[in-house]
XYZ file of C-alpha atoms in Angstrom:
379
model
C 69.759 97.637 109.200
C 65.843 96.407 109.204
C 64.775 98.916 111.165
C 66.139 101.926 109.607
C 64.290 100.754 106.287
C 61.245 101.031 107.863
C 60.528 102.463 111.266
C 63.296 104.921 112.182
C 63.442 105.706 108.618
C 63.292 109.672 108.672
C 66.021 111.802 106.517
C 69.173 112.238 108.915
C 69.727 115.900 107.542
C 66.276 116.385 108.856
C 65.764 118.550 112.773
C 62.310 116.957 112.999
C 62.084 114.530 115.658
C 62.437 110.986 112.695
C 65.702 113.187 111.166
C 67.280 113.329 114.761
C 66.905 109.278 115.602
C 68.019 108.337 111.841
C 71.051 110.893 112.507
C 71.387 109.576 116.221
C 72.451 106.611 114.078
C 74.820 107.440 111.074
C 77.157 109.065 113.620
C 77.427 106.349 116.282
C 77.607 103.882 113.067
C 80.352 106.984 111.834
C 82.212 106.646 115.456
C 82.708 102.546 115.310
C 84.491 102.399 111.665
C 86.298 105.910 113.503
C 87.736 103.899 116.437
C 88.398 100.905 113.720
C 90.842 102.544 111.714
C 92.596 104.373 114.856
C 90.887 107.050 113.046
C 88.150 109.896 114.991
C 85.129 110.441 113.832
C 84.686 113.712 112.313
C 87.288 112.139 109.922
C 84.903 110.005 108.619
C 83.227 110.717 105.951
C 80.555 108.022 103.649
C 80.404 107.309 100.209
C 78.712 104.759 98.061
C 81.509 102.623 98.075
C 85.453 102.032 96.936
C 85.160 103.509 94.111
C 83.863 106.709 95.050
C 86.825 107.221 98.060
C 89.309 106.701 95.493
C 88.377 109.623 93.008
C 87.207 111.608 96.759
C 90.281 111.113 97.112
C 93.257 111.482 93.917
C 90.607 114.229 92.657
C 90.426 116.393 95.360
C 92.446 116.589 96.650
C 95.086 117.127 92.756
C 92.116 119.805 92.227
C 93.166 121.853 95.824
C 97.373 121.809 95.900
C 96.685 123.197 91.679
C 95.643 126.437 93.659
C 98.861 125.876 95.216
C 101.344 125.893 91.566
C 101.018 121.214 92.517
C 100.595 119.151 89.824
C 102.085 116.321 90.134
C 101.101 112.687 91.500
C 102.796 109.082 92.437
C 100.667 106.011 91.799
C 101.444 102.523 91.151
C 101.493 99.963 87.931
C 99.942 98.086 90.554
C 96.502 99.736 91.588
C 93.151 99.620 91.345
C 91.301 100.931 88.084
C 89.490 103.138 90.861
C 92.815 104.405 91.290
C 94.353 104.751 87.765
C 91.900 105.742 85.891
C 91.366 109.356 87.721
C 95.776 109.210 88.721
C 94.722 109.895 84.563
C 92.633 111.959 84.293
C 92.931 113.637 87.684
C 91.580 116.768 85.953
C 89.230 116.644 83.072
C 87.826 113.463 82.321
C 88.821 112.307 79.440
C 88.499 108.317 77.118
C 91.082 107.262 74.704
C 93.973 106.541 74.961
C 94.531 110.796 74.873
C 94.924 111.023 78.866
C 97.961 110.960 79.196
C 98.198 113.971 76.903
C 94.720 115.927 78.071
C 95.984 115.603 81.060
C 99.911 117.027 80.352
C 97.580 120.077 78.447
C 96.021 120.805 81.429
C 98.576 121.173 83.383
C 99.971 117.725 85.894
C 102.042 114.968 85.387
C 101.536 111.967 86.596
C 104.262 109.018 87.805
C 103.139 105.435 87.535
C 105.392 103.437 90.056
C 106.495 99.348 88.282
C 106.509 96.557 90.491
C 109.171 94.080 91.174
C 107.938 90.357 90.840
C 106.163 90.365 93.638
C 103.756 92.781 93.119
C 105.343 95.140 95.900
C 106.711 99.273 95.647
C 109.794 100.119 97.165
C 109.450 103.507 99.421
C 113.437 104.939 97.680
C 111.087 104.269 94.285
C 108.548 106.502 95.800
C 111.236 108.793 97.479
C 113.144 108.951 94.432
C 109.863 109.491 92.130
C 108.546 112.911 94.654
C 109.633 116.495 93.156
C 108.746 119.724 94.771
C 105.801 119.476 92.378
C 103.995 116.312 94.140
C 100.849 116.326 95.515
C 99.755 113.281 96.032
C 100.488 109.414 96.673
C 98.073 107.339 96.145
C 99.961 103.411 97.254
C 97.373 100.116 98.009
C 97.627 98.785 101.609
C 97.102 95.459 99.819
C 96.811 94.900 96.804
C 93.555 93.265 95.071
C 94.277 90.951 93.020
C 97.825 89.001 94.520
C 97.441 89.889 98.310
C 101.017 91.386 98.536
C 100.531 93.933 101.349
C 102.928 97.741 100.823
C 104.969 98.917 102.829
C 102.816 101.909 103.608
C 103.397 103.247 106.745
C 107.609 102.882 105.230
C 106.262 105.053 102.027
C 104.968 108.051 104.156
C 107.460 108.660 106.183
C 109.261 108.845 102.655
C 106.309 111.447 101.436
C 105.929 113.544 104.928
C 110.152 114.162 105.189
C 111.115 116.047 109.232
C 112.915 119.242 106.689
C 109.675 119.911 105.064
C 106.157 120.075 103.566
C 104.740 116.472 103.401
C 102.852 115.914 100.478
C 99.681 113.861 100.747
C 99.337 110.373 101.321
C 96.141 108.252 100.562
C 96.026 104.403 101.299
C 92.766 102.122 99.781
C 93.087 99.160 102.713
C 89.666 98.525 101.093
C 90.356 94.528 101.494
C 93.164 94.743 104.743
C 90.341 96.494 106.779
C 89.053 93.129 109.030
C 91.748 91.463 107.775
C 95.251 92.341 109.060
C 94.872 95.449 111.609
C 94.776 99.801 111.035
C 95.275 102.727 112.851
C 96.040 105.738 110.234
C 98.237 107.173 112.612
C 100.313 104.348 112.931
C 100.765 103.974 109.170
C 101.090 107.251 108.719
C 98.211 108.115 106.091
C 96.230 110.502 104.795
C 93.346 108.774 103.146
C 92.520 106.481 103.181
C 89.606 103.911 100.920
C 87.318 101.794 102.829
C 84.524 99.702 101.717
C 81.329 97.540 103.172
C 80.764 94.938 100.666
C 84.743 92.997 101.535
C 84.027 92.887 105.303
C 80.212 91.110 104.695
C 78.792 94.756 104.668
C 76.124 95.755 102.327
C 77.279 96.529 99.196
C 76.613 100.767 97.576
C 78.469 102.174 101.040
C 82.389 102.851 101.482
C 83.944 105.930 103.438
C 87.147 108.355 102.977
C 89.244 108.997 105.729
C 90.547 112.150 105.798
C 92.354 113.121 108.447
C 92.961 117.000 109.431
C 94.096 119.833 108.120
C 94.288 118.007 104.763
C 92.934 120.187 101.675
C 90.808 118.126 99.294
C 88.216 120.190 97.344
C 84.810 118.140 96.638
C 83.065 116.231 93.454
C 79.658 116.687 94.356
C 77.650 119.663 94.967
C 74.215 119.528 96.604
C 73.917 120.134 100.001
C 75.731 120.277 103.272
C 75.934 116.626 104.183
C 79.322 114.935 104.971
C 79.694 119.165 106.743
C 79.214 119.646 102.867
C 82.188 117.308 101.624
C 80.179 114.762 99.961
C 76.452 115.746 99.749
C 73.806 113.745 98.895
C 70.592 112.362 101.585
C 72.960 109.729 103.971
C 72.239 106.578 103.830
C 71.697 105.684 107.550
C 70.918 101.113 106.666
C 73.669 100.879 104.684
C 76.360 103.165 106.762
C 74.410 100.904 110.140
C 75.235 97.807 108.061
C 78.827 98.875 107.642
C 79.829 99.680 111.210
C 77.609 95.922 112.025
C 80.173 94.407 109.596
C 83.224 96.620 110.892
C 82.182 95.915 114.546
C 82.280 92.081 113.681
C 85.136 91.845 111.498
C 87.557 93.013 113.873
C 86.155 91.146 117.142
C 86.728 87.921 115.185
C 90.553 89.388 112.888
C 92.588 87.189 115.186
C 91.425 84.024 115.089
C 89.287 83.741 111.419
C 92.562 85.746 110.160
C 94.207 82.774 111.011
C 92.612 80.334 109.800
C 92.227 81.833 106.537
C 96.008 81.254 106.210
C 95.689 77.741 106.759
C 93.641 77.858 103.958
C 95.896 79.378 102.003
C 98.685 77.349 102.792
C 97.333 74.681 102.346
C 95.883 75.436 99.133
C 99.881 76.421 97.858
C 100.602 73.703 99.029
C 98.557 71.088 96.958
C 98.907 73.533 93.634
C 102.520 73.158 93.982
C 102.036 68.597 94.153
C 100.213 69.395 92.240
C 101.219 71.085 89.007
C 104.442 71.803 88.067
C 103.391 73.919 85.760
C 101.046 76.482 88.350
C 102.944 79.935 89.618
C 102.462 81.349 92.131
C 101.739 85.129 92.825
C 102.515 87.391 94.949
C 104.884 87.523 97.866
C 106.227 85.124 99.679
C 105.187 86.111 103.086
C 103.870 89.606 103.699
C 100.330 88.816 102.374
C 96.522 88.715 103.186
C 95.815 85.639 104.041
C 92.880 85.450 102.360
C 94.071 85.330 99.082
C 95.714 82.835 97.116
C 96.957 84.010 92.139
C 98.019 81.261 90.411
C 99.083 81.888 86.429
C 99.952 78.642 84.492
C 103.074 79.365 82.297
C 102.026 78.983 78.994
C 105.575 78.432 78.223
C 104.675 74.686 79.930
C 101.473 74.450 79.744
C 98.300 75.837 77.515
C 95.233 77.409 78.889
C 92.814 79.309 78.529
C 91.955 81.507 81.251
C 87.683 81.705 80.736
C 87.259 77.891 79.935
C 89.436 77.306 82.926
C 86.918 79.822 85.292
C 83.328 78.386 82.675
C 84.674 74.482 84.033
C 85.006 75.772 88.278
C 81.790 77.686 87.515
C 80.607 74.583 86.259
C 81.299 73.183 89.724
C 80.285 75.134 91.931
C 83.604 77.109 91.715
C 83.339 81.271 91.724
C 87.047 82.060 91.827
C 87.446 85.001 88.919
C 91.138 86.187 86.931
C 91.557 89.330 88.468
C 89.599 91.863 90.483
C 86.505 91.526 89.968
C 85.468 94.635 88.311
C 86.996 94.084 85.277
C 86.891 89.737 85.308
C 83.731 90.120 83.362
C 85.882 91.370 80.170
C 88.446 88.488 80.403
C 90.786 90.892 79.860
C 94.958 89.717 81.281
C 94.763 91.279 84.413
C 97.096 94.647 84.660
C 99.224 93.544 88.319
C 100.494 90.347 87.028
C 101.209 91.966 83.728
C 103.004 94.628 85.856
C 104.932 91.721 87.043
C 105.926 90.446 84.485
C 104.622 87.358 83.537
C 103.534 87.690 80.070
C 99.647 87.958 77.545
C 98.703 84.541 77.467
C 100.147 83.090 81.379
C 97.806 86.535 82.603
C 95.241 85.081 80.834
C 95.564 81.338 82.226
C 95.507 82.348 86.247
C 93.393 82.282 89.450
C 92.404 84.068 92.385
C 91.129 82.109 95.820
C 89.551 84.471 97.605
C 88.601 82.175 100.892
C 86.149 83.270 103.382
C 83.911 83.230 106.207
C 81.981 79.923 104.488
C 84.840 78.094 103.371
C 86.360 74.158 104.718
C 89.077 72.483 104.284
C 87.227 70.048 102.195
C 86.587 72.774 99.935
C 89.987 73.284 99.329
C 90.460 69.193 98.883
C 86.861 70.060 96.641
C 88.727 72.386 94.121
C 92.240 71.409 93.287
C 90.237 67.589 92.439
C 88.632 69.639 90.904
C 90.987 72.087 88.781
C 93.250 68.702 88.294
C 90.024 67.294 86.343
C 89.456 70.038 84.315
C 93.833 70.518 83.523
C 93.932 66.503 82.979
C 90.628 67.440 80.142
C 91.757 70.591 78.372
C 95.068 70.220 78.275
C 94.195 67.130 76.035
């Protein structure tokens, strides 16, 4: 990234030589990211991150579909807030408890599908929810809190029946890019959200894959960048960093995913052995290799989630109680509540996410520290 902060600092939309050099770097980055997910480079649109990409997908499709009389969106109760909130505010942003009423007043309806105890949505649920008014199905590729991987290929199949007009399918793949194989054509999705920061890339850049032919309105206006769909001066250094992070992650994915899964499994085994009050959240087999989410059953032991986090942090162990985007609020995870956990159990939850620097020694240290903390808190 360094040369594009200094030497090659031209505006990629300018026609002079400095701009052309920056443009070349931008387009090479676009091509590398497209290749990683089986897309064409012209189907990749840079954004400021996963949240903007989710909003772009949901609100952009909703606005475009309204012109054709389609006004129904299908999503799940376990989605990231960057999906749930724009779904409830898809037409006119509105805060407070009147969001759903306002949405209906504007002619939109949202079906929020329940998830099972492992966080899964079944393709049959999606099929049954789709009507002739449905314009969009948005189901994440893998859950950011519990790691459950969703059957997106099967969901896309029911949304794209061969004998009828298909529904646009969007998936948030921020958690899966670089962790498990992704191919937009194999999955059958029309829109996909990805982001750099989950791959050790720079924060503040993401992308939205938009399949050719998908009708989608822009959220921003004022320039012709990103082929008019996402105006604003392109952030070339971040795009270059994003592409390099993707390249490295894909090259290491097979080996690194196996290593992370080994650490995940070791931590789960030790937690089961040490804490009979603990519940392992998420699907037992269809899950990401790097995430472990546990709850302490409030009917067996009463623990305060905030104190668990603080005490672990004091020992140099960085965990969250949910996604990093919402854990600062210390509210019970909406994902765990949707999975059937009671509020107090959901609050006494920890999300461990393994990364490149973690080792087996870290697992032993975490379990030892957690045992000491739980013993102190329960006395």
